[in-house]
CSV table of C-alpha atoms in Angstrom, one decimal:
chain,number,residue,atom,x,y,z
A,507,MET,CA,-26.8,-3.0,-23.8
A,508,LYS,CA,-25.2,-0.2,-26.0
A,509,SER,CA,-24.2,2.9,-24.0
A,510,LYS,CA,-25.7,6.2,-25.7
A,511,PRO,CA,-23.9,8.3,-28.0
A,512,ALA,CA,-21.7,10.9,-26.1
A,513,ILE,CA,-23.7,13.6,-27.9
A,514,ASN,CA,-27.4,12.3,-26.6
A,515,LEU,CA,-25.7,12.6,-23.1
A,516,VAL,CA,-24.9,16.0,-23.9
A,517,ASN,CA,-28.4,16.8,-25.2
A,518,GLU,CA,-30.2,15.4,-22.3
A,519,SER,CA,-28.1,17.4,-19.7
A,520,TRP,CA,-28.8,20.7,-21.7
A,521,ALA,CA,-32.6,19.7,-22.2
A,522,ARG,CA,-33.1,19.4,-18.1
A,523,VAL,CA,-31.0,22.7,-17.6
A,524,GLN,CA,-33.7,24.3,-20.4
A,525,LYS,CA,-36.6,22.8,-18.6
A,526,ALA,CA,-35.5,23.9,-15.2
A,527,ARG,CA,-35.4,27.8,-16.7
A,528,GLN,CA,-38.7,27.3,-18.8
A,529,LYS,CA,-40.9,30.0,-18.7
A,530,GLY,CA,-44.2,29.4,-16.8
A,531,ARG,CA,-42.6,26.6,-14.7
A,532,PRO,CA,-44.3,26.5,-11.2
A,533,THR,CA,-43.0,28.9,-8.8
A,534,SER,CA,-42.4,28.3,-5.0
A,535,LEU,CA,-45.8,30.0,-4.1
A,536,GLU,CA,-47.8,27.9,-6.5
A,537,TYR,CA,-46.5,24.6,-4.9
A,538,ILE,CA,-47.5,26.0,-1.8
A,539,GLU,CA,-50.9,26.7,-2.4
A,540,CYS,CA,-51.3,23.1,-3.6
A,541,ILE,CA,-49.4,21.6,-0.8
A,542,CYS,CA,-51.0,23.5,2.2
A,543,GLU,CA,-54.6,24.1,3.2
A,544,GLU,CA,-53.8,27.3,4.8
A,545,PHE,CA,-50.6,29.6,4.7
A,546,PHE,CA,-49.4,32.7,6.2
A,547,GLU,CA,-46.8,34.5,4.7
A,548,CYS,CA,-44.2,36.6,7.2
A,549,HIS,CA,-41.9,39.4,5.8
A,550,GLY,CA,-38.8,41.6,6.5
A,551,ASP,CA,-35.7,40.4,8.2
A,552,ARG,CA,-36.0,43.0,11.2
A,553,GLY,CA,-32.8,44.5,10.1
A,554,TYR,CA,-33.2,46.4,6.8
A,555,ARG,CA,-36.1,45.2,4.6
A,556,ASP,CA,-38.3,42.6,3.0
A,557,ASP,CA,-36.4,40.9,0.2
A,558,GLU,CA,-39.4,39.4,-2.2
A,559,ALA,CA,-36.9,36.9,-4.0
A,560,ILE,CA,-37.5,35.0,-0.9
A,561,ILE,CA,-41.0,34.1,0.3
A,562,GLY,CA,-41.7,32.1,3.6
A,563,GLY,CA,-44.1,31.6,6.4
A,564,ILE,CA,-46.5,29.5,8.3
A,565,GLY,CA,-48.3,26.6,6.5
A,566,MET,CA,-50.6,23.6,7.4
A,567,ILE,CA,-50.0,20.2,5.5
A,568,GLU,CA,-52.4,17.5,6.8
A,569,GLY,CA,-53.0,19.3,10.0
A,570,GLN,CA,-49.6,20.0,10.7
A,571,SER,CA,-48.1,23.3,11.1
A,572,VAL,CA,-44.8,23.8,9.3
A,573,THR,CA,-42.5,26.6,8.1
A,574,ILE,CA,-42.0,26.9,4.7
A,575,ILE,CA,-39.4,29.3,3.0
A,576,GLY,CA,-38.6,29.2,-0.9
A,577,HIS,CA,-36.8,31.3,-3.8
A,578,GLN,CA,-39.5,32.9,-5.8
A,579,LYS,CA,-39.3,33.9,-9.4
A,580,GLY,CA,-41.5,35.7,-11.2
A,581,ARG,CA,-44.3,34.9,-14.3
A,582,ASP,CA,-43.6,37.8,-16.4
A,583,VAL,CA,-41.3,40.9,-16.8
A,584,HIS,CA,-42.8,42.9,-14.5
A,585,GLU,CA,-43.2,40.1,-11.3
A,586,ASN,CA,-39.3,39.0,-11.9
A,587,ILE,CA,-38.1,42.7,-11.7
A,588,LYS,CA,-40.2,42.8,-8.5
A,589,ARG,CA,-38.6,39.4,-7.3
A,590,ASN,CA,-35.1,40.3,-8.6
A,591,PHE,CA,-35.2,36.8,-11.3
A,592,GLY,CA,-35.1,34.9,-7.7
A,593,MET,CA,-31.9,36.2,-6.8
A,594,PRO,CA,-31.8,37.1,-2.9
A,595,HIS,CA,-30.1,39.8,-1.6
A,596,PRO,CA,-28.7,39.5,2.0
A,597,GLU,CA,-31.9,40.5,3.8
A,598,GLY,CA,-33.4,37.6,1.9
A,599,TYR,CA,-31.4,35.1,3.6
A,600,ARG,CA,-31.5,36.8,6.9
A,601,LYS,CA,-35.1,36.4,6.5
A,602,ALA,CA,-35.1,32.7,6.0
A,603,LEU,CA,-33.1,32.3,8.8
A,604,ARG,CA,-35.2,34.7,11.2
A,605,LEU,CA,-38.1,32.1,9.9
A,606,MET,CA,-36.0,29.0,10.7
A,607,LYS,CA,-35.1,30.0,14.3
A,608,GLN,CA,-38.7,31.2,14.9
A,609,ALA,CA,-39.8,27.7,13.5
A,610,GLU,CA,-37.0,26.1,15.9
A,611,LYS,CA,-38.6,28.1,19.1
A,612,PHE,CA,-42.2,26.6,18.1
A,613,ASN,CA,-40.8,23.2,17.2
A,614,ARG,CA,-42.0,23.4,13.6
A,615,PRO,CA,-40.5,21.4,10.8
A,616,ILE,CA,-39.1,23.4,8.0
A,617,ILE,CA,-39.8,23.0,4.2
A,618,CYS,CA,-37.3,24.9,2.0
A,619,LEU,CA,-38.1,25.1,-2.1
A,620,ILE,CA,-35.0,25.9,-4.2
A,621,ASP,CA,-35.5,27.9,-7.3
A,622,THR,CA,-32.6,30.4,-7.9
A,623,PRO,CA,-29.6,31.2,-10.8
A,624,GLY,CA,-27.9,32.2,-7.4
A,625,ALA,CA,-27.6,35.1,-4.8
A,626,TYR,CA,-27.8,38.7,-6.3
A,627,CYS,CA,-24.1,39.6,-6.6
A,628,GLY,CA,-24.9,43.3,-7.3
A,629,LEU,CA,-22.6,46.3,-5.1
A,630,GLY,CA,-25.6,46.8,-2.5
A,631,ALA,CA,-25.7,43.2,-1.8
A,632,GLU,CA,-22.1,42.7,-1.4
A,633,GLU,CA,-22.0,46.0,0.8
A,634,ARG,CA,-25.1,44.6,3.2
A,635,GLY,CA,-22.6,41.1,3.6
A,636,GLN,CA,-24.0,38.8,1.0
A,637,GLY,CA,-21.5,36.2,1.7
A,638,GLU,CA,-21.6,36.5,5.5
A,639,ALA,CA,-25.5,36.1,5.2
A,640,ILE,CA,-25.2,32.9,3.4
A,641,ALA,CA,-22.3,31.5,5.7
A,642,ARG,CA,-24.4,32.4,8.6
A,643,ASN,CA,-27.4,30.5,7.2
A,644,LEU,CA,-25.2,27.2,6.5
A,645,MET,CA,-23.7,27.1,10.0
A,646,GLU,CA,-27.1,28.1,11.6
A,647,MET,CA,-29.0,25.3,9.5
A,648,ALA,CA,-26.8,22.5,10.4
A,649,SER,CA,-27.6,23.0,14.1
A,650,LEU,CA,-31.5,23.4,13.9
A,651,SER,CA,-33.0,21.2,16.3
A,652,VAL,CA,-36.3,20.5,13.9
A,653,PRO,CA,-36.5,18.6,10.9
A,654,VAL,CA,-35.5,20.3,7.8
A,655,ILE,CA,-36.6,18.9,4.0
A,656,SER,CA,-35.2,20.7,1.2
A,657,ILE,CA,-36.7,20.3,-2.5
A,658,ILE,CA,-35.1,22.0,-5.6
A,659,ILE,CA,-37.8,22.7,-7.8
A,660,GLY,CA,-36.1,24.4,-10.6
A,661,GLU,CA,-32.5,26.2,-10.7
A,662,GLY,CA,-30.3,25.3,-7.7
A,663,GLY,CA,-27.8,27.8,-8.2
A,664,SER,CA,-24.2,27.9,-6.3
A,665,GLY,CA,-24.3,29.4,-2.7
A,666,GLY,CA,-27.8,31.1,-3.4
A,667,ALA,CA,-29.3,27.5,-3.2
A,668,LEU,CA,-27.2,26.2,-0.7
A,669,ALA,CA,-28.3,28.5,1.7
A,670,LEU,CA,-31.8,27.0,1.7
A,671,GLY,CA,-30.4,23.6,1.4
A,672,ILE,CA,-28.5,22.1,4.7
A,673,ALA,CA,-31.4,19.6,5.5
A,674,ASN,CA,-31.9,16.2,6.8
A,675,ARG,CA,-33.4,15.2,3.3
A,676,VAL,CA,-32.8,16.8,-0.2
A,677,TYR,CA,-34.6,16.1,-3.0
A,678,MET,CA,-35.1,17.4,-6.7
A,679,LEU,CA,-37.9,17.5,-9.2
A,680,GLU,CA,-37.1,15.2,-12.4
A,681,ASN,CA,-35.8,18.6,-14.4
A,682,ALA,CA,-34.4,20.3,-11.8
A,683,ILE,CA,-30.5,21.2,-11.8
A,684,TYR,CA,-28.2,21.7,-8.6
A,685,SER,CA,-25.0,23.5,-9.5
A,686,VAL,CA,-21.8,25.2,-8.0
A,687,LEU,CA,-22.3,27.7,-10.9
A,688,SER,CA,-24.1,28.0,-14.2
A,689,PRO,CA,-23.0,25.9,-17.5
A,690,GLU,CA,-22.5,29.1,-19.1
A,691,GLY,CA,-20.4,30.4,-16.5
A,692,PHE,CA,-18.5,26.8,-16.4
A,693,ALA,CA,-17.8,27.2,-20.2
A,694,SER,CA,-16.8,30.8,-20.0
A,695,ILE,CA,-14.1,30.0,-17.3
A,696,LEU,CA,-13.0,26.6,-18.7
A,697,TRP,CA,-12.7,27.2,-22.3
A,698,LYS,CA,-13.5,31.2,-22.8
A,699,ASP,CA,-16.8,30.2,-24.5
A,700,ALA,CA,-20.1,30.3,-23.1
A,701,ASN,CA,-21.6,29.0,-26.3
A,702,ARG,CA,-20.1,25.5,-25.1
A,703,ALA,CA,-23.0,25.1,-22.2
A,704,PRO,CA,-24.2,22.2,-23.2
A,705,GLU,CA,-21.3,20.4,-23.1
A,706,ALA,CA,-20.5,21.9,-20.0
A,707,ALA,CA,-23.8,20.8,-18.3
A,708,HIS,CA,-22.9,17.5,-19.4
A,709,LEU,CA,-19.6,17.4,-17.6
A,710,MET,CA,-21.0,19.5,-14.5
A,711,LYS,CA,-23.3,16.1,-13.7
A,712,ILE,CA,-26.1,18.5,-12.7
A,713,THR,CA,-29.0,16.5,-12.8
A,714,ALA,CA,-31.1,14.6,-10.4
A,715,LYS,CA,-30.1,11.3,-11.6
A,716,HIS,CA,-26.3,12.4,-11.2
A,717,LEU,CA,-26.6,13.9,-8.0
A,718,MET,CA,-28.3,10.6,-6.5
A,719,ASP,CA,-25.3,8.7,-7.9
A,720,PHE,CA,-23.4,11.3,-5.7
A,721,LYS,CA,-25.5,11.0,-2.8
A,722,ILE,CA,-25.8,14.4,-2.7
A,723,ILE,CA,-29.3,14.2,-2.7
A,724,ASP,CA,-32.0,11.9,-1.4
A,725,GLY,CA,-34.2,11.4,-4.3
A,726,GLU,CA,-35.9,12.4,-7.4
A,727,ILE,CA,-39.2,13.6,-7.7
A,728,PRO,CA,-41.3,12.8,-11.0
A,729,GLU,CA,-42.9,15.6,-13.0
A,730,ILE,CA,-46.2,14.9,-14.1
A,731,GLY,CA,-47.1,16.5,-17.3
A,732,GLN,CA,-45.5,16.4,-20.9
A,733,ASP,CA,-44.6,19.9,-22.4
A,734,GLU,CA,-45.9,21.7,-19.1
A,735,ILE,CA,-46.1,20.5,-15.3
A,736,ASP,CA,-49.2,19.3,-14.0
A,737,LEU,CA,-49.0,21.6,-11.0
A,738,LYS,CA,-51.5,19.4,-9.0
A,739,SER,CA,-50.2,16.0,-9.6
A,740,THR,CA,-46.7,16.9,-9.2
A,741,SER,CA,-47.6,18.5,-5.9
A,742,GLN,CA,-49.4,16.0,-4.5
A,743,LEU,CA,-46.2,13.8,-5.3
A,744,MET,CA,-44.2,16.5,-3.4
A,745,LYS,CA,-46.7,16.6,-0.4
A,746,ASP,CA,-46.5,12.7,-0.2
A,747,VAL,CA,-42.4,12.9,-0.1
A,748,ILE,CA,-42.7,15.9,2.8
A,749,LEU,CA,-45.6,13.6,4.9
A,750,LYS,CA,-43.6,10.4,4.7
A,751,ASP,CA,-40.1,12.2,5.7
A,752,LEU,CA,-41.9,14.4,8.5
A,753,HIS,CA,-43.3,10.9,9.9
A,754,GLN,CA,-39.9,9.1,9.9
A,755,LEU,CA,-38.2,12.3,11.7
A,756,LYS,CA,-41.0,13.2,14.3
A,757,THR,CA,-39.6,9.9,15.8
A,758,TYR,CA,-35.9,11.6,16.2
A,759,ASN,CA,-34.8,13.4,19.5
A,760,GLU,CA,-33.0,16.7,18.9
A,761,GLU,CA,-30.0,15.3,19.1
A,762,GLU,CA,-30.5,12.6,16.4
A,763,ILE,CA,-31.8,15.4,14.3
A,764,ILE,CA,-28.9,17.5,14.2
A,765,SER,CA,-26.5,14.4,14.2
A,766,ASP,CA,-28.4,13.1,11.1
A,767,ARG,CA,-28.3,16.2,9.3
A,768,VAL,CA,-24.3,16.7,10.1
A,769,SER,CA,-23.4,13.4,9.2
A,770,LYS,CA,-25.3,13.4,5.9
A,771,PHE,CA,-23.1,16.4,4.6
A,772,ARG,CA,-20.0,15.1,6.3
A,773,THR,CA,-20.3,11.9,4.2
A,774,ILE,CA,-21.8,13.2,0.7
A,775,GLY,CA,-19.6,11.7,-2.4
A,776,ILE,CA,-17.7,8.9,-0.2
């Protein structure tokens, strides 16, 4: 069997980048509405303000109470401005951590939906401790005593995505991407030419299939639909994966849950 020409592989990776960024792609709230029978949104980090680039709250899935947290993009210009194009400030990550610790207190599993170009890098965010907020999430998530499942539903950009990605199980939708920086950023740094982003996307190995090979993610969830995602059908596949893993992880005690998560990240890529 002949291998694909290199140009086709480049085009395939770049096509997935474009689909991950596609206008009209379902957002975290839309998936939550399909997956959950009920959802109560919680607001604020109890320190500064509510960051609308991250949503979170308590949901019911098949009668089971869970905490769901996700990056939230907008559907139009006005909503994107309100949601800061899905790029959280530090208070967004502190809100997420507050909800995670609350979930741990009440023994609720945690579901994270990841869709961000990256954490917001503005002056105010840096002044309020963006790096510290992300680092604290990584540290605290590693030691949570309840199951954590993370699903990348669109863009998984850099530490802004990883701050919700330290989980027992990590999945990606078929056309999602997960990377240390954008292909444009990679091309600008390496070649001083952002127009070589398609080539960079291929070299970076940021698609679900590549990341499964590296054992960075646990699986790929198919996207149902041709030009646009069939939200109901794709949500059902996502829900099935969540319920299957929750059923398995429910048999673990607290020490086993933590050990499972820590060992997963210590052995990635080996």
